Amino acid sequence: MKELFLKKMKRDNSGFTLLELMIVTGIFMLVLIPVLGVFSSSYESYVVQDDISGTQENVRAGMLFMKRDVRMAGSGIKDLITLDGRLYGVEFENGVGDTGSDRLTIVYHNPDSSPCDDGNVPSGTWVCSDLPTVTLKDKMPETATAADVNEELKGSGWDEDCYCGGTLYTKPKFGYRVIITSPKGDMSNLLIVTGVLPLPDKLLNGPFDGFENKVLNTYPNKSTIRFFNEEQVLAVTYYLGGDNNDTLMRNSRSYNDDVGNPQPLAENIEDLQFALYGDFDGDNTVDLETPCDTNGDCINDESLTSLDGDTSDDGLIDSVRVVRISILGRTGTPHRELSPTARPGIEDHTAGSVDYYRRRLLQAEVKVRNLGL
């Protein structure tokens, strides 16, 4: 009986042999390896596409801001001569970045950027920006230190103290700036009001702090005179900065502020290039088709700026009609699973060495209409 029981137990002890397990494992691996390969390939593709997508977003964000500011170039400052000299709407500095990138400064008047009323206006005091616009009479000699105006100054605010952004201008020698603009808008000057005679309606513009200032009577009848807040003339500069010179920076400041407040716009920007188009060859046309290196109407390989001390080419700045912007973005990390590429040559900046970064180039041609008005 015992022997029969043991035989029965042996017959019921069923299972897999080692050979069977090895066969099953082999089949499983044959199925799993392709699945893992597909997953790995998909994940790598996702990482690359996500990196490239971020690069494209950075480039587009930078271009959005730049196009908006470039369109404003020269607005409200046509032929404007300040106490420090002439203002120009565009200042182009070629190849000044550490990596060979360009720098562009846009200058324009923004009447809403910095109001005089900062909440600290003394009681009963005029806000300077609220002073009414007056117009010039052309009766006085050009060298006179007083100018007649058509409007009645008594009780208008011009004959009272006024406040602007932390500064109180008191009579009788006010010392605040005004801008005079010709009736056609083709010229304008900044000067300093050194006094007001409400009877008989005269503004004084005598010498002030070493500045000759006697400009009012050189303008024609009906030229407009209004208070001018220097903080409202903006100079916006675009350049590459940051620790690795790969961040698109935007520095918006008043034109007489040398520092400003630089702000990062986009990361992983490898190159920033500009080309300026205008009637530089004097043939009354602007050629946008011919390549820049053989085009007399295109400048992309030298600076065009009034900031370099060379005044011989400053007149060309007023001829600028189109600015071509080129922003080259690069992925944050190299991708060695892809074929190597090189940084492309843009404008006068030659191509770089081969690497494994992915790049996206965005270009736009922006018309600067205010410079042609």
mmCIF file with all atom_site columns, N, CA and C in Angstrom, residues 105-175:
data_model
loop_
_atom_site.group_PDB
_atom_site.id
_atom_site.type_symbol
_atom_site.label_atom_id
_atom_site.label_alt_id
_atom_site.label_comp_id
_atom_site.label_asym_id
_atom_site.label_entity_id
_atom_site.label_seq_id
_atom_site.pdbx_PDB_ins_code
_atom_site.Cartn_x
_atom_site.Cartn_y
_atom_site.Cartn_z
_atom_site.occupancy
_atom_site.B_iso_or_equiv
_atom_site.pdbx_formal_charge
_atom_site.auth_seq_id
_atom_site.auth_comp_id
_atom_site.auth_asym_id
_atom_site.auth_atom_id
_atom_site.pdbx_PDB_model_num
ATOM 1   N N  . THR A 1 105 ? 19.915 99.411  -31.356 1.00 0.00 ? 105 THR A N  1
ATOM 2   C CA . THR A 1 105 ? 19.204 100.286 -30.427 1.00 0.00 ? 105 THR A CA 1
ATOM 3   C C  . THR A 1 105 ? 18.135 101.053 -31.189 1.00 0.00 ? 105 THR A C  1
ATOM 4   N N  . ILE A 1 106 ? 16.924 101.020 -30.658 1.00 0.00 ? 106 ILE A N  1
ATOM 5   C CA . ILE A 1 106 ? 15.776 101.711 -31.239 1.00 0.00 ? 106 ILE A CA 1
ATOM 6   C C  . ILE A 1 106 ? 15.400 102.866 -30.321 1.00 0.00 ? 106 ILE A C  1
ATOM 7   N N  . VAL A 1 107 ? 15.230 104.062 -30.882 1.00 0.00 ? 107 VAL A N  1
ATOM 8   C CA . VAL A 1 107 ? 14.891 105.245 -30.089 1.00 0.00 ? 107 VAL A CA 1
ATOM 9   C C  . VAL A 1 107 ? 13.560 105.791 -30.580 1.00 0.00 ? 107 VAL A C  1
ATOM 10  N N  . TYR A 1 108 ? 12.643 106.043 -29.643 1.00 0.00 ? 108 TYR A N  1
ATOM 11  C CA . TYR A 1 108 ? 11.347 106.616 -30.008 1.00 0.00 ? 108 TYR A CA 1
ATOM 12  C C  . TYR A 1 108 ? 10.710 107.273 -28.791 1.00 0.00 ? 108 TYR A C  1
ATOM 13  N N  . HIS A 1 109 ? 9.723  108.097 -29.063 1.00 0.00 ? 109 HIS A N  1
ATOM 14  C CA . HIS A 1 109 ? 9.005  108.804 -28.001 1.00 0.00 ? 109 HIS A CA 1
ATOM 15  C C  . HIS A 1 109 ? 7.754  108.021 -27.637 1.00 0.00 ? 109 HIS A C  1
ATOM 16  N N  . ASN A 1 110 ? 7.636  107.684 -26.373 1.00 0.00 ? 110 ASN A N  1
ATOM 17  C CA . ASN A 1 110 ? 6.473  106.954 -25.871 1.00 0.00 ? 110 ASN A CA 1
ATOM 18  C C  . ASN A 1 110 ? 5.759  107.831 -24.855 1.00 0.00 ? 110 ASN A C  1
ATOM 19  N N  . PRO A 1 111 ? 4.689  108.516 -25.241 1.00 0.00 ? 111 PRO A N  1
ATOM 20  C CA . PRO A 1 111 ? 4.044  109.482 -24.341 1.00 0.00 ? 111 PRO A CA 1
ATOM 21  C C  . PRO A 1 111 ? 3.418  108.852 -23.112 1.00 0.00 ? 111 PRO A C  1
ATOM 22  N N  . ASP A 1 112 ? 3.226  107.532 -23.112 1.00 0.00 ? 112 ASP A N  1
ATOM 23  C CA . ASP A 1 112 ? 2.573  106.884 -21.976 1.00 0.00 ? 112 ASP A CA 1
ATOM 24  C C  . ASP A 1 112 ? 3.555  106.163 -21.062 1.00 0.00 ? 112 ASP A C  1
ATOM 25  N N  . SER A 1 113 ? 4.847  106.271 -21.331 1.00 0.00 ? 113 SER A N  1
ATOM 26  C CA . SER A 1 113 ? 5.815  105.446 -20.616 1.00 0.00 ? 113 SER A CA 1
ATOM 27  C C  . SER A 1 113 ? 6.137  105.953 -19.216 1.00 0.00 ? 113 SER A C  1
ATOM 28  N N  . SER A 1 114 ? 6.093  107.260 -18.988 1.00 0.00 ? 114 SER A N  1
ATOM 29  C CA . SER A 1 114 ? 6.513  107.790 -17.694 1.00 0.00 ? 114 SER A CA 1
ATOM 30  C C  . SER A 1 114 ? 5.783  109.092 -17.391 1.00 0.00 ? 114 SER A C  1
ATOM 31  N N  . PRO A 1 115 ? 4.561  109.021 -16.898 1.00 0.00 ? 115 PRO A N  1
ATOM 32  C CA . PRO A 1 115 ? 3.818  110.247 -16.612 1.00 0.00 ? 115 PRO A CA 1
ATOM 33  C C  . PRO A 1 115 ? 4.460  111.032 -15.478 1.00 0.00 ? 115 PRO A C  1
ATOM 34  N N  . CYS A 1 116 ? 4.234  112.348 -15.501 1.00 0.00 ? 116 CYS A N  1
ATOM 35  C CA . CYS A 1 116 ? 4.802  113.206 -14.454 1.00 0.00 ? 116 CYS A CA 1
ATOM 36  C C  . CYS A 1 116 ? 4.175  112.946 -13.088 1.00 0.00 ? 116 CYS A C  1
ATOM 37  N N  . ASP A 1 117 ? 2.897  112.599 -13.101 1.00 0.00 ? 117 ASP A N  1
ATOM 38  C CA . ASP A 1 117 ? 2.178  112.429 -11.840 1.00 0.00 ? 117 ASP A CA 1
ATOM 39  C C  . ASP A 1 117 ? 2.520  111.076 -11.222 1.00 0.00 ? 117 ASP A C  1
ATOM 40  N N  . ASP A 1 118 ? 3.420  111.085 -10.255 1.00 0.00 ? 118 ASP A N  1
ATOM 41  C CA . ASP A 1 118 ? 3.815  109.854 -9.578  1.00 0.00 ? 118 ASP A CA 1
ATOM 42  C C  . ASP A 1 118 ? 3.115  109.682 -8.238  1.00 0.00 ? 118 ASP A C  1
ATOM 43  N N  . GLY A 1 119 ? 2.087  110.489 -8.001  1.00 0.00 ? 119 GLY A N  1
ATOM 44  C CA . GLY A 1 119 ? 1.345  110.411 -6.752  1.00 0.00 ? 119 GLY A CA 1
ATOM 45  C C  . GLY A 1 119 ? 1.872  111.314 -5.659  1.00 0.00 ? 119 GLY A C  1
ATOM 46  N N  . ASN A 1 120 ? 2.922  112.062 -5.947  1.00 0.00 ? 120 ASN A N  1
ATOM 47  C CA . ASN A 1 120 ? 3.524  112.931 -4.931  1.00 0.00 ? 120 ASN A CA 1
ATOM 48  C C  . ASN A 1 120 ? 3.460  114.405 -5.312  1.00 0.00 ? 120 ASN A C  1
ATOM 49  N N  . VAL A 1 121 ? 2.502  114.767 -6.137  1.00 0.00 ? 121 VAL A N  1
ATOM 50  C CA . VAL A 1 121 ? 2.373  116.153 -6.579  1.00 0.00 ? 121 VAL A CA 1
ATOM 51  C C  . VAL A 1 121 ? 1.932  117.024 -5.403  1.00 0.00 ? 121 VAL A C  1
ATOM 52  N N  . PRO A 1 122 ? 2.674  118.083 -5.088  1.00 0.00 ? 122 PRO A N  1
ATOM 53  C CA . PRO A 1 122 ? 2.264  118.972 -3.994  1.00 0.00 ? 122 PRO A CA 1
ATOM 54  C C  . PRO A 1 122 ? 0.878  119.565 -4.252  1.00 0.00 ? 122 PRO A C  1
ATOM 55  N N  . SER A 1 123 ? 0.152  119.752 -3.188  1.00 0.00 ? 123 SER A N  1
ATOM 56  C CA . SER A 1 123 ? -1.203 120.292 -3.304  1.00 0.00 ? 123 SER A CA 1
ATOM 57  C C  . SER A 1 123 ? -1.192 121.665 -3.967  1.00 0.00 ? 123 SER A C  1
ATOM 58  N N  . GLY A 1 124 ? -2.103 121.855 -4.912  1.00 0.00 ? 124 GLY A N  1
ATOM 59  C CA . GLY A 1 124 ? -2.232 123.128 -5.597  1.00 0.00 ? 124 GLY A CA 1
ATOM 60  C C  . GLY A 1 124 ? -1.187 123.380 -6.661  1.00 0.00 ? 124 GLY A C  1
ATOM 61  N N  . THR A 1 125 ? -0.376 122.369 -6.981  1.00 0.00 ? 125 THR A N  1
ATOM 62  C CA . THR A 1 125 ? 0.693  122.529 -7.978  1.00 0.00 ? 125 THR A CA 1
ATOM 63  C C  . THR A 1 125 ? 0.301  121.855 -9.287  1.00 0.00 ? 125 THR A C  1
ATOM 64  N N  . TRP A 1 126 ? 0.633  122.503 -10.385 1.00 0.00 ? 126 TRP A N  1
ATOM 65  C CA . TRP A 1 126 ? 0.361  121.933 -11.699 1.00 0.00 ? 126 TRP A CA 1
ATOM 66  C C  . TRP A 1 126 ? 1.259  120.721 -11.946 1.00 0.00 ? 126 TRP A C  1
ATOM 67  N N  . VAL A 1 127 ? 0.707  119.744 -12.657 1.00 0.00 ? 127 VAL A N  1
ATOM 68  C CA . VAL A 1 127 ? 1.522  118.660 -13.203 1.00 0.00 ? 127 VAL A CA 1
ATOM 69  C C  . VAL A 1 127 ? 2.061  119.148 -14.545 1.00 0.00 ? 127 VAL A C  1
ATOM 70  N N  . CYS A 1 128 ? 3.372  119.113 -14.709 1.00 0.00 ? 128 CYS A N  1
ATOM 71  C CA . CYS A 1 128 ? 3.983  119.728 -15.902 1.00 0.00 ? 128 CYS A CA 1
ATOM 72  C C  . CYS A 1 128 ? 3.426  119.158 -17.205 1.00 0.00 ? 128 CYS A C  1
ATOM 73  N N  . SER A 1 129 ? 3.137  117.868 -17.228 1.00 0.00 ? 129 SER A N  1
ATOM 74  C CA . SER A 1 129 ? 2.636  117.263 -18.462 1.00 0.00 ? 129 SER A CA 1
ATOM 75  C C  . SER A 1 129 ? 1.229  117.722 -18.803 1.00 0.00 ? 129 SER A C  1
ATOM 76  N N  . ASP A 1 130 ? 0.557  118.404 -17.862 1.00 0.00 ? 130 ASP A N  1
ATOM 77  C CA . ASP A 1 130 ? -0.785 118.935 -18.128 1.00 0.00 ? 130 ASP A CA 1
ATOM 78  C C  . ASP A 1 130 ? -0.755 120.351 -18.687 1.00 0.00 ? 130 ASP A C  1
ATOM 79  N N  . LEU A 1 131 ? 0.416  120.947 -18.779 1.00 0.00 ? 131 LEU A N  1
ATOM 80  C CA . LEU A 1 131 ? 0.492  122.298 -19.339 1.00 0.00 ? 131 LEU A CA 1
ATOM 81  C C  . LEU A 1 131 ? 0.001  122.275 -20.784 1.00 0.00 ? 131 LEU A C  1
ATOM 82  N N  . PRO A 1 132 ? -0.855 123.213 -21.161 1.00 0.00 ? 132 PRO A N  1
ATOM 83  C CA . PRO A 1 132 ? -1.399 123.200 -22.524 1.00 0.00 ? 132 PRO A CA 1
ATOM 84  C C  . PRO A 1 132 ? -0.336 123.532 -23.564 1.00 0.00 ? 132 PRO A C  1
ATOM 85  N N  . THR A 1 133 ? -0.518 122.988 -24.749 1.00 0.00 ? 133 THR A N  1
ATOM 86  C CA . THR A 1 133 ? 0.375  123.304 -25.869 1.00 0.00 ? 133 THR A CA 1
ATOM 87  C C  . THR A 1 133 ? 0.130  124.736 -26.324 1.00 0.00 ? 133 THR A C  1
ATOM 88  N N  . VAL A 1 134 ? 1.204  125.462 -26.578 1.00 0.00 ? 134 VAL A N  1
ATOM 89  C CA . VAL A 1 134 ? 1.090  126.831 -27.089 1.00 0.00 ? 134 VAL A CA 1
ATOM 90  C C  . VAL A 1 134 ? 1.804  126.905 -28.438 1.00 0.00 ? 134 VAL A C  1
ATOM 91  N N  . THR A 1 135 ? 1.514  127.975 -29.184 1.00 0.00 ? 135 THR A N  1
ATOM 92  C CA . THR A 1 135 ? 2.103  128.133 -30.520 1.00 0.00 ? 135 THR A CA 1
ATOM 93  C C  . THR A 1 135 ? 2.881  129.437 -30.612 1.00 0.00 ? 135 THR A C  1
ATOM 94  N N  . LEU A 1 136 ? 3.877  129.421 -31.446 1.00 0.00 ? 136 LEU A N  1
ATOM 95  C CA . LEU A 1 136 ? 4.834  130.516 -31.543 1.00 0.00 ? 136 LEU A CA 1
ATOM 96  C C  . LEU A 1 136 ? 4.364  131.616 -32.488 1.00 0.00 ? 136 LEU A C  1
ATOM 97  N N  . LYS A 1 137 ? 4.669  132.868 -32.100 1.00 0.00 ? 137 LYS A N  1
ATOM 98  C CA . LYS A 1 137 ? 4.590  134.002 -33.020 1.00 0.00 ? 137 LYS A CA 1
ATOM 99  C C  . LYS A 1 137 ? 6.001  134.293 -33.530 1.00 0.00 ? 137 LYS A C  1
ATOM 100 N N  . ASP A 1 138 ? 6.120  134.728 -34.759 1.00 0.00 ? 138 ASP A N  1
ATOM 101 C CA . ASP A 1 138 ? 7.449  134.934 -35.340 1.00 0.00 ? 138 ASP A CA 1
ATOM 102 C C  . ASP A 1 138 ? 7.818  136.413 -35.422 1.00 0.00 ? 138 ASP A C  1
ATOM 103 N N  . LYS A 1 139 ? 7.603  137.132 -34.333 1.00 0.00 ? 139 LYS A N  1
ATOM 104 C CA . LYS A 1 139 ? 7.879  138.567 -34.359 1.00 0.00 ? 139 LYS A CA 1
ATOM 105 C C  . LYS A 1 139 ? 9.272  138.918 -33.853 1.00 0.00 ? 139 LYS A C  1
ATOM 106 N N  . MET A 1 140 ? 9.859  138.082 -33.032 1.00 0.00 ? 140 MET A N  1
ATOM 107 C CA . MET A 1 140 ? 11.114 138.424 -32.367 1.00 0.00 ? 140 MET A CA 1
ATOM 108 C C  . MET A 1 140 ? 12.319 138.043 -33.231 1.00 0.00 ? 140 MET A C  1
ATOM 109 N N  . PRO A 1 141 ? 13.462 138.736 -33.050 1.00 0.00 ? 141 PRO A N  1
ATOM 110 C CA . PRO A 1 141 ? 14.697 138.361 -33.755 1.00 0.00 ? 141 PRO A CA 1
ATOM 111 C C  . PRO A 1 141 ? 15.144 136.957 -33.342 1.00 0.00 ? 141 PRO A C  1
ATOM 112 N N  . GLU A 1 142 ? 15.864 136.285 -34.228 1.00 0.00 ? 142 GLU A N  1
ATOM 113 C CA . GLU A 1 142 ? 16.278 134.913 -33.957 1.00 0.00 ? 142 GLU A CA 1
ATOM 114 C C  . GLU A 1 142 ? 17.171 134.803 -32.729 1.00 0.00 ? 142 GLU A C  1
ATOM 115 N N  . THR A 1 143 ? 17.938 135.834 -32.429 1.00 0.00 ? 143 THR A N  1
ATOM 116 C CA . THR A 1 143 ? 18.868 135.779 -31.299 1.00 0.00 ? 143 THR A CA 1
ATOM 117 C C  . THR A 1 143 ? 18.235 136.232 -29.990 1.00 0.00 ? 143 THR A C  1
ATOM 118 N N  . ALA A 1 144 ? 16.960 136.577 -30.021 1.00 0.00 ? 144 ALA A N  1
ATOM 119 C CA . ALA A 1 144 ? 16.284 137.065 -28.815 1.00 0.00 ? 144 ALA A CA 1
ATOM 120 C C  . ALA A 1 144 ? 16.147 135.947 -27.790 1.00 0.00 ? 144 ALA A C  1
ATOM 121 N N  . THR A 1 145 ? 16.159 136.332 -26.521 1.00 0.00 ? 145 THR A N  1
ATOM 122 C CA . THR A 1 145 ? 16.012 135.352 -25.446 1.00 0.00 ? 145 THR A CA 1
ATOM 123 C C  . THR A 1 145 ? 14.575 135.247 -24.966 1.00 0.00 ? 145 THR A C  1
ATOM 124 N N  . ALA A 1 146 ? 13.649 135.895 -25.650 1.00 0.00 ? 146 ALA A N  1
ATOM 125 C CA . ALA A 1 146 ? 12.224 135.808 -25.334 1.00 0.00 ? 146 ALA A CA 1
ATOM 126 C C  . ALA A 1 146 ? 11.470 135.568 -26.634 1.00 0.00 ? 146 ALA A C  1
ATOM 127 N N  . ALA A 1 147 ? 10.374 134.819 -26.540 1.00 0.00 ? 147 ALA A N  1
ATOM 128 C CA . ALA A 1 147 ? 9.573  134.512 -27.724 1.00 0.00 ? 147 ALA A CA 1
ATOM 129 C C  . ALA A 1 147 ? 8.107  134.738 -27.411 1.00 0.00 ? 147 ALA A C  1
ATOM 130 N N  . ASP A 1 148 ? 7.402  135.367 -28.342 1.00 0.00 ? 148 ASP A N  1
ATOM 131 C CA . ASP A 1 148 ? 5.970  135.595 -28.194 1.00 0.00 ? 148 ASP A CA 1
ATOM 132 C C  . ASP A 1 148 ? 5.202  134.327 -28.560 1.00 0.00 ? 148 ASP A C  1
ATOM 133 N N  . VAL A 1 149 ? 4.104  134.092 -27.846 1.00 0.00 ? 149 VAL A N  1
ATOM 134 C CA . VAL A 1 149 ? 3.214  132.982 -28.187 1.00 0.00 ? 149 VAL A CA 1
ATOM 135 C C  . VAL A 1 149 ? 1.823  133.536 -28.449 1.00 0.00 ? 149 VAL A C  1
ATOM 136 N N  . ASN A 1 150 ? 1.032  132.779 -29.177 1.00 0.00 ? 150 ASN A N  1
ATOM 137 C CA . ASN A 1 150 ? -0.304 133.234 -29.558 1.00 0.00 ? 150 ASN A CA 1
ATOM 138 C C  . ASN A 1 150 ? -1.311 133.110 -28.424 1.00 0.00 ? 150 ASN A C  1
ATOM 139 N N  . GLU A 1 151 ? -1.084 132.196 -27.504 1.00 0.00 ? 151 GLU A N  1
ATOM 140 C CA . GLU A 1 151 ? -2.053 131.926 -26.448 1.00 0.00 ? 151 GLU A CA 1
ATOM 141 C C  . GLU A 1 151 ? -1.816 132.814 -25.223 1.00 0.00 ? 151 GLU A C  1
ATOM 142 N N  . GLU A 1 152 ? -2.833 132.923 -24.403 1.00 0.00 ? 152 GLU A N  1
ATOM 143 C CA . GLU A 1 152 ? -2.739 133.703 -23.168 1.00 0.00 ? 152 GLU A CA 1
ATOM 144 C C  . GLU A 1 152 ? -2.119 132.831 -22.084 1.00 0.00 ? 152 GLU A C  1
ATOM 145 N N  . LEU A 1 153 ? -1.000 133.280 -21.528 1.00 0.00 ? 153 LEU A N  1
ATOM 146 C CA . LEU A 1 153 ? -0.272 132.474 -20.558 1.00 0.00 ? 153 LEU A CA 1
ATOM 147 C C  . LEU A 1 153 ? -0.763 132.668 -19.128 1.00 0.00 ? 153 LEU A C  1
ATOM 148 N N  . LYS A 1 154 ? -1.309 133.811 -18.819 1.00 0.00 ? 154 LYS A N  1
ATOM 149 C CA . LYS A 1 154 ? -1.756 134.076 -17.451 1.00 0.00 ? 154 LYS A CA 1
ATOM 150 C C  . LYS A 1 154 ? -2.895 133.124 -17.084 1.00 0.00 ? 154 LYS A C  1
ATOM 151 N N  . GLY A 1 155 ? -2.703 132.410 -15.991 1.00 0.00 ? 155 GLY A N  1
ATOM 152 C CA . GLY A 1 155 ? -3.724 131.478 -15.522 1.00 0.00 ? 155 GLY A CA 1
ATOM 153 C C  . GLY A 1 155 ? -3.766 130.167 -16.284 1.00 0.00 ? 155 GLY A C  1
ATOM 154 N N  . SER A 1 156 ? -2.857 129.968 -17.238 1.00 0.00 ? 156 SER A N  1
ATOM 155 C CA . SER A 1 156 ? -2.875 128.741 -18.044 1.00 0.00 ? 156 SER A CA 1
ATOM 156 C C  . SER A 1 156 ? -2.070 127.614 -17.412 1.00 0.00 ? 156 SER A C  1
ATOM 157 N N  . GLY A 1 157 ? -1.302 127.943 -16.377 1.00 0.00 ? 157 GLY A N  1
ATOM 158 C CA . GLY A 1 157 ? -0.410 126.969 -15.769 1.00 0.00 ? 157 GLY A CA 1
ATOM 159 C C  . GLY A 1 157 ? 1.045  127.232 -16.105 1.00 0.00 ? 157 GLY A C  1
ATOM 160 N N  . TRP A 1 158 ? 1.286  127.865 -17.233 1.00 0.00 ? 158 TRP A N  1
ATOM 161 C CA . TRP A 1 158 ? 2.655  128.175 -17.630 1.00 0.00 ? 158 TRP A CA 1
ATOM 162 C C  . TRP A 1 158 ? 3.314  129.169 -16.675 1.00 0.00 ? 158 TRP A C  1
ATOM 163 N N  . ASP A 1 159 ? 2.531  130.005 -16.043 1.00 0.00 ? 159 ASP A N  1
ATOM 164 C CA . ASP A 1 159 ? 3.086  131.015 -15.145 1.00 0.00 ? 159 ASP A CA 1
ATOM 165 C C  . ASP A 1 159 ? 3.100  130.548 -13.690 1.00 0.00 ? 159 ASP A C  1
ATOM 166 N N  . GLU A 1 160 ? 2.878  129.250 -13.447 1.00 0.00 ? 160 GLU A N  1
ATOM 167 C CA . GLU A 1 160 ? 2.853  128.709 -12.093 1.00 0.00 ? 160 GLU A CA 1
ATOM 168 C C  . GLU A 1 160 ? 3.920  127.621 -11.937 1.00 0.00 ? 160 GLU A C  1
ATOM 169 N N  . ASP A 1 161 ? 4.208  127.280 -10.670 1.00 0.00 ? 161 ASP A N  1
ATOM 170 C CA . ASP A 1 161 ? 5.106  126.154 -10.421 1.00 0.00 ? 161 ASP A CA 1
ATOM 171 C C  . ASP A 1 161 ? 4.492  124.876 -11.000 1.00 0.00 ? 161 ASP A C  1
ATOM 172 N N  . CYS A 1 162 ? 5.354  123.941 -11.417 1.00 0.00 ? 162 CYS A N  1
ATOM 173 C CA . CYS A 1 162 ? 4.831  122.650 -11.877 1.00 0.00 ? 162 CYS A CA 1
ATOM 174 C C  . CYS A 1 162 ? 5.755  121.524 -11.428 1.00 0.00 ? 162 CYS A C  1
ATOM 175 N N  . TYR A 1 163 ? 5.189  120.329 -11.370 1.00 0.00 ? 163 TYR A N  1
ATOM 176 C CA . TYR A 1 163 ? 5.880  119.162 -10.808 1.00 0.00 ? 163 TYR A CA 1
ATOM 177 C C  . TYR A 1 163 ? 5.918  118.040 -11.835 1.00 0.00 ? 163 TYR A C  1
ATOM 178 N N  . CYS A 1 164 ? 7.059  117.346 -11.896 1.00 0.00 ? 164 CYS A N  1
ATOM 179 C CA . CYS A 1 164 ? 7.151  116.190 -12.792 1.00 0.00 ? 164 CYS A CA 1
ATOM 180 C C  . CYS A 1 164 ? 8.112  115.154 -12.225 1.00 0.00 ? 164 CYS A C  1
ATOM 181 N N  . GLY A 1 165 ? 7.562  113.995 -11.871 1.00 0.00 ? 165 GLY A N  1
ATOM 182 C CA . GLY A 1 165 ? 8.376  112.842 -11.484 1.00 0.00 ? 165 GLY A CA 1
ATOM 183 C C  . GLY A 1 165 ? 9.405  113.094 -10.412 1.00 0.00 ? 165 GLY A C  1
ATOM 184 N N  . GLY A 1 166 ? 9.041  113.818 -9.371  1.00 0.00 ? 166 GLY A N  1
ATOM 185 C CA . GLY A 1 166 ? 9.964  114.058 -8.270  1.00 0.00 ? 166 GLY A CA 1
ATOM 186 C C  . GLY A 1 166 ? 10.677 115.387 -8.309  1.00 0.00 ? 166 GLY A C  1
ATOM 187 N N  . THR A 1 167 ? 10.485 116.166 -9.373  1.00 0.00 ? 167 THR A N  1
ATOM 188 C CA . THR A 1 167 ? 11.144 117.469 -9.492  1.00 0.00 ? 167 THR A CA 1
ATOM 189 C C  . THR A 1 167 ? 10.108 118.582 -9.510  1.00 0.00 ? 167 THR A C  1
ATOM 190 N N  . LEU A 1 168 ? 10.310 119.593 -8.674  1.00 0.00 ? 168 LEU A N  1
ATOM 191 C CA . LEU A 1 168 ? 9.430  120.754 -8.634  1.00 0.00 ? 168 LEU A CA 1
ATOM 192 C C  . LEU A 1 168 ? 10.133 121.916 -9.318  1.00 0.00 ? 168 LEU A C  1
ATOM 193 N N  . TYR A 1 169 ? 9.516  122.431 -10.375 1.00 0.00 ? 169 TYR A N  1
ATOM 194 C CA . TYR A 1 169 ? 10.060 123.571 -11.119 1.00 0.00 ? 169 TYR A CA 1
ATOM 195 C C  . TYR A 1 169 ? 9.339  124.829 -10.645 1.00 0.00 ? 169 TYR A C  1
ATOM 196 N N  . THR A 1 170 ? 10.112 125.758 -10.087 1.00 0.00 ? 170 THR A N  1
ATOM 197 C CA . THR A 1 170 ? 9.510  126.937 -9.471  1.00 0.00 ? 170 THR A CA 1
ATOM 198 C C  . THR A 1 170 ? 9.838  128.197 -10.268 1.00 0.00 ? 170 THR A C  1
ATOM 199 N N  . LYS A 1 171 ? 8.920  129.136 -10.216 1.00 0.00 ? 171 LYS A N  1
ATOM 200 C CA . LYS A 1 171 ? 9.139  130.423 -10.866 1.00 0.00 ? 171 LYS A CA 1
ATOM 201 C C  . LYS A 1 171 ? 10.034 131.285 -9.971  1.00 0.00 ? 171 LYS A C  1
ATOM 202 N N  . PRO A 1 172 ? 10.668 132.315 -10.498 1.00 0.00 ? 172 PRO A N  1
ATOM 203 C CA . PRO A 1 172 ? 10.517 132.819 -11.869 1.00 0.00 ? 172 PRO A CA 1
ATOM 204 C C  . PRO A 1 172 ? 11.395 132.109 -12.895 1.00 0.00 ? 172 PRO A C  1
ATOM 205 N N  . LYS A 1 173 ? 12.470 131.383 -12.459 1.00 0.00 ? 173 LYS A N  1
ATOM 206 C CA . LYS A 1 173 ? 13.339 130.689 -13.408 1.00 0.00 ? 173 LYS A CA 1
ATOM 207 C C  . LYS A 1 173 ? 13.045 129.197 -13.318 1.00 0.00 ? 173 LYS A C  1
ATOM 208 N N  . PHE A 1 174 ? 12.197 128.749 -14.186 1.00 0.00 ? 174 PHE A N  1
ATOM 209 C CA . PHE A 1 174 ? 11.673 127.392 -14.084 1.00 0.00 ? 174 PHE A CA 1
ATOM 210 C C  . PHE A 1 174 ? 12.739 126.331 -14.366 1.00 0.00 ? 174 PHE A C  1
ATOM 211 N N  . GLY A 1 175 ? 13.365 126.370 -15.533 1.00 0.00 ? 175 GLY A N  1
ATOM 212 C CA . GLY A 1 175 ? 14.413 125.408 -15.855 1.00 0.00 ? 175 GLY A CA 1
ATOM 213 C C  . GLY A 1 175 ? 13.926 124.070 -16.364 1.00 0.00 ? 175 GLY A C  1
#
